[in-house]
């Protein structure tokens, strides 16, 4: 039901989503090692969400009777200069993922693959939300600067993320 080209592109996206999960887990480990336990908890929830994204692609490829082919996951970076730098990179990464999703939509449209196009709608909307959420966190860091008390409160606020 899907073309070979689309099947390959969707399998590549499974890899990209699992890499996102791995990258955010690595950021969580870094943040935890620096005792930013709230920020680390936020990243762990995000890592879990990325795994769920990967599984949505996995299920879709199976649903359209495609073949899942898993490939090697790139090694993520393991340390950052500061929590702000980690979140800035998370923001950049989400913009990159949005670009990938847009390219998948363009391919689905080019192939008149209506089912895949509709499936991808969820991710188009999801990416707007994810880019915006991380951008807001980066703005907060920038507003707070080096004020330790405020950073402590931000750590506590982000640590309350449940999903
Ligand atoms: Fe962060 O949305 Fe998936 O990758």
Short mmCIF file of C-alpha atoms and ligand atoms in Angstrom, two decimals:
data_model
loop_
_atom_site.label_atom_id
_atom_site.label_comp_id
_atom_site.label_asym_id
_atom_site.label_seq_id
_atom_site.Cartn_x
_atom_site.Cartn_y
_atom_site.Cartn_z
CA UNK A 1 0.00 0.00 0.00
CA UNK A 2 2.96 2.37 0.25
CA UNK A 3 5.76 2.87 -2.25
CA UNK A 4 9.29 1.59 -1.57
CA UNK A 5 10.44 5.19 -1.39
CA UNK A 6 7.82 6.06 1.23
CA UNK A 7 8.55 2.87 3.17
CA UNK A 8 12.24 3.80 3.33
CA UNK A 9 11.42 7.39 4.36
CA UNK A 10 9.11 6.17 7.16
CA UNK A 11 11.71 3.67 8.37
CA UNK A 12 14.27 6.48 8.41
CA UNK A 13 11.85 8.49 10.53
CA UNK A 14 11.58 5.63 13.04
CA UNK A 15 15.35 5.92 13.37
CA UNK A 16 15.15 9.72 13.75
CA UNK A 17 12.50 9.46 16.48
CA UNK A 18 14.47 6.84 18.39
CA UNK A 19 17.54 9.03 18.06
CA UNK A 20 15.49 11.94 19.49
CA UNK A 21 14.56 9.72 22.42
CA UNK A 22 18.20 8.74 22.90
CA UNK A 23 19.42 12.33 22.63
CA UNK A 24 16.96 13.58 25.24
CA UNK A 25 17.85 10.67 27.54
CA UNK A 26 21.49 11.69 27.18
CA UNK A 27 20.54 15.29 28.02
CA UNK A 28 18.62 13.97 31.06
CA UNK A 29 21.71 12.07 32.21
CA UNK A 30 23.85 15.21 31.83
CA UNK A 31 21.31 17.35 33.73
CA UNK A 32 21.02 14.76 36.48
CA UNK A 33 24.81 14.63 36.83
CA UNK A 34 24.71 18.41 37.41
CA UNK A 35 21.94 18.02 40.03
CA UNK A 36 19.26 19.67 37.89
CA UNK A 37 16.84 16.90 38.77
CA UNK A 38 13.71 18.75 37.65
CA UNK A 39 15.15 19.58 34.23
CA UNK A 40 16.34 15.98 33.95
CA UNK A 41 12.86 14.70 34.78
CA UNK A 42 11.41 16.91 32.01
CA UNK A 43 13.92 15.49 29.53
CA UNK A 44 13.10 11.93 30.57
CA UNK A 45 9.41 12.51 29.90
CA UNK A 46 10.37 14.01 26.52
CA UNK A 47 12.54 11.01 25.77
CA UNK A 48 9.56 8.73 26.45
CA UNK A 49 7.39 10.84 24.18
CA UNK A 50 9.88 10.48 21.35
CA UNK A 51 9.84 6.72 21.75
CA UNK A 52 6.04 6.87 21.42
CA UNK A 53 6.48 8.86 18.20
CA UNK A 54 8.75 6.14 16.86
CA UNK A 55 6.14 3.52 17.75
CA UNK A 56 3.39 5.46 15.95
CA UNK A 57 5.49 5.28 12.76
CA UNK A 58 6.21 1.61 13.45
CA UNK A 59 2.50 0.83 13.79
CA UNK A 60 1.60 2.80 10.69
CA UNK A 61 4.16 1.00 8.51
CA UNK A 62 2.75 -2.32 9.76
CA UNK A 63 -0.83 -1.16 9.25
CA UNK A 64 -0.15 -0.44 5.57
CA UNK A 65 1.60 -3.80 5.22
CA UNK A 66 5.03 -2.27 4.85
CA UNK A 67 8.26 -3.72 6.16
CA UNK A 68 9.96 -2.37 9.27
CA UNK A 69 13.74 -2.21 8.96
CA UNK A 70 15.60 -0.96 12.01
CA UNK A 71 19.01 0.58 11.54
CA UNK A 72 21.88 1.72 13.81
CA UNK A 73 21.19 4.63 16.12
CA UNK A 74 23.78 7.40 16.11
CA UNK A 75 25.67 8.01 19.36
CA UNK A 76 24.28 11.13 21.03
CA UNK A 77 26.42 13.86 22.52
CA UNK A 78 26.87 13.35 26.28
CA UNK A 79 27.80 16.71 27.75
CA UNK A 80 26.80 20.32 27.37
CA UNK A 81 28.23 23.59 28.64
CA UNK A 82 25.10 24.42 30.61
CA UNK A 83 21.43 23.45 30.95
CA UNK A 84 20.62 26.41 28.67
CA UNK A 85 22.87 25.00 25.95
CA UNK A 86 21.16 21.59 26.20
CA UNK A 87 17.72 23.17 25.81
CA UNK A 88 18.95 25.36 22.93
CA UNK A 89 20.14 22.22 21.18
CA UNK A 90 16.82 20.49 21.91
CA UNK A 91 15.09 23.45 20.24
CA UNK A 92 17.38 23.19 17.22
CA UNK A 93 16.76 19.46 17.07
CA UNK A 94 12.98 19.94 17.09
CA UNK A 95 13.27 22.40 14.18
CA UNK A 96 15.25 19.75 12.32
CA UNK A 97 12.54 17.15 13.05
CA UNK A 98 9.86 19.56 11.82
CA UNK A 99 11.79 19.92 8.58
CA UNK A 100 11.93 16.13 8.22
CA UNK A 101 8.19 15.85 8.81
CA UNK A 102 7.53 18.55 6.20
CA UNK A 103 9.64 16.60 3.71
CA UNK A 104 7.64 13.44 4.44
CA UNK A 105 4.40 15.35 3.81
CA UNK A 106 5.82 16.70 0.54
CA UNK A 107 6.71 13.15 -0.52
CA UNK A 108 3.24 11.84 0.39
CA UNK A 109 1.66 14.63 -1.65
CA UNK A 110 3.96 14.02 -4.58
CA UNK A 111 2.98 10.33 -4.54
CA UNK A 112 -0.75 11.00 -4.05
CA UNK A 113 -0.42 8.92 -0.91
CA UNK A 114 -3.48 10.26 0.91
CA UNK A 115 -3.36 7.80 3.82
CA UNK A 116 0.23 8.68 4.72
CA UNK A 117 -0.53 12.34 4.30
CA UNK A 118 -3.39 12.10 6.81
CA UNK A 119 -1.26 9.99 9.18
CA UNK A 120 1.42 12.71 9.11
CA UNK A 121 -1.04 15.45 10.08
CA UNK A 122 -0.64 14.47 13.72
CA UNK A 123 3.11 15.06 13.50
CA UNK A 124 2.76 18.42 11.73
CA UNK A 125 0.64 19.66 14.64
CA UNK A 126 2.81 17.92 17.25
CA UNK A 127 5.95 19.61 15.92
CA UNK A 128 4.41 23.08 16.19
CA UNK A 129 3.70 22.32 19.85
CA UNK A 130 7.11 20.78 20.58
CA UNK A 131 9.11 23.59 18.95
CA UNK A 132 7.03 26.16 20.81
CA UNK A 133 7.35 24.41 24.20
CA UNK A 134 11.14 24.16 24.02
CA UNK A 135 11.43 27.74 22.67
CA UNK A 136 9.49 28.97 25.71
CA UNK A 137 11.85 27.14 28.07
CA UNK A 138 14.86 28.70 26.31
CA UNK A 139 13.22 32.15 26.66
CA UNK A 140 12.71 31.54 30.37
CA UNK A 141 16.38 30.59 30.84
CA UNK A 142 17.41 33.75 29.03
CA UNK A 143 15.11 35.91 31.12
CA UNK A 144 16.39 34.41 34.37
CA UNK A 145 20.08 34.72 33.47
CA UNK A 146 22.26 33.61 36.35
CA UNK A 147 19.70 34.19 39.09
CA UNK A 148 20.14 31.00 41.11
CA UNK A 149 16.85 31.27 43.01
CA UNK A 150 14.84 31.65 39.79
CA UNK A 151 16.71 28.77 38.15
CA UNK A 152 15.93 26.64 41.18
CA UNK A 153 12.23 27.49 40.76
CA UNK A 154 12.38 26.72 37.03
CA UNK A 155 13.98 23.36 37.83
CA UNK A 156 11.11 22.67 40.21
CA UNK A 157 8.46 23.81 37.71
CA UNK A 158 9.78 21.66 34.85
CA UNK A 159 10.20 18.73 37.20
CA UNK A 160 6.43 18.65 37.63
CA UNK A 161 5.85 17.64 34.00
CA UNK A 162 3.86 14.44 34.04
CA UNK A 163 3.48 13.77 30.30
FE1 LIG B 1 10.21 15.87 19.26
O1 LIG B 1 8.99 15.13 18.12
FE2 LIG B 1 9.37 13.43 17.66
O2 LIG B 1 11.10 13.70 17.18
#
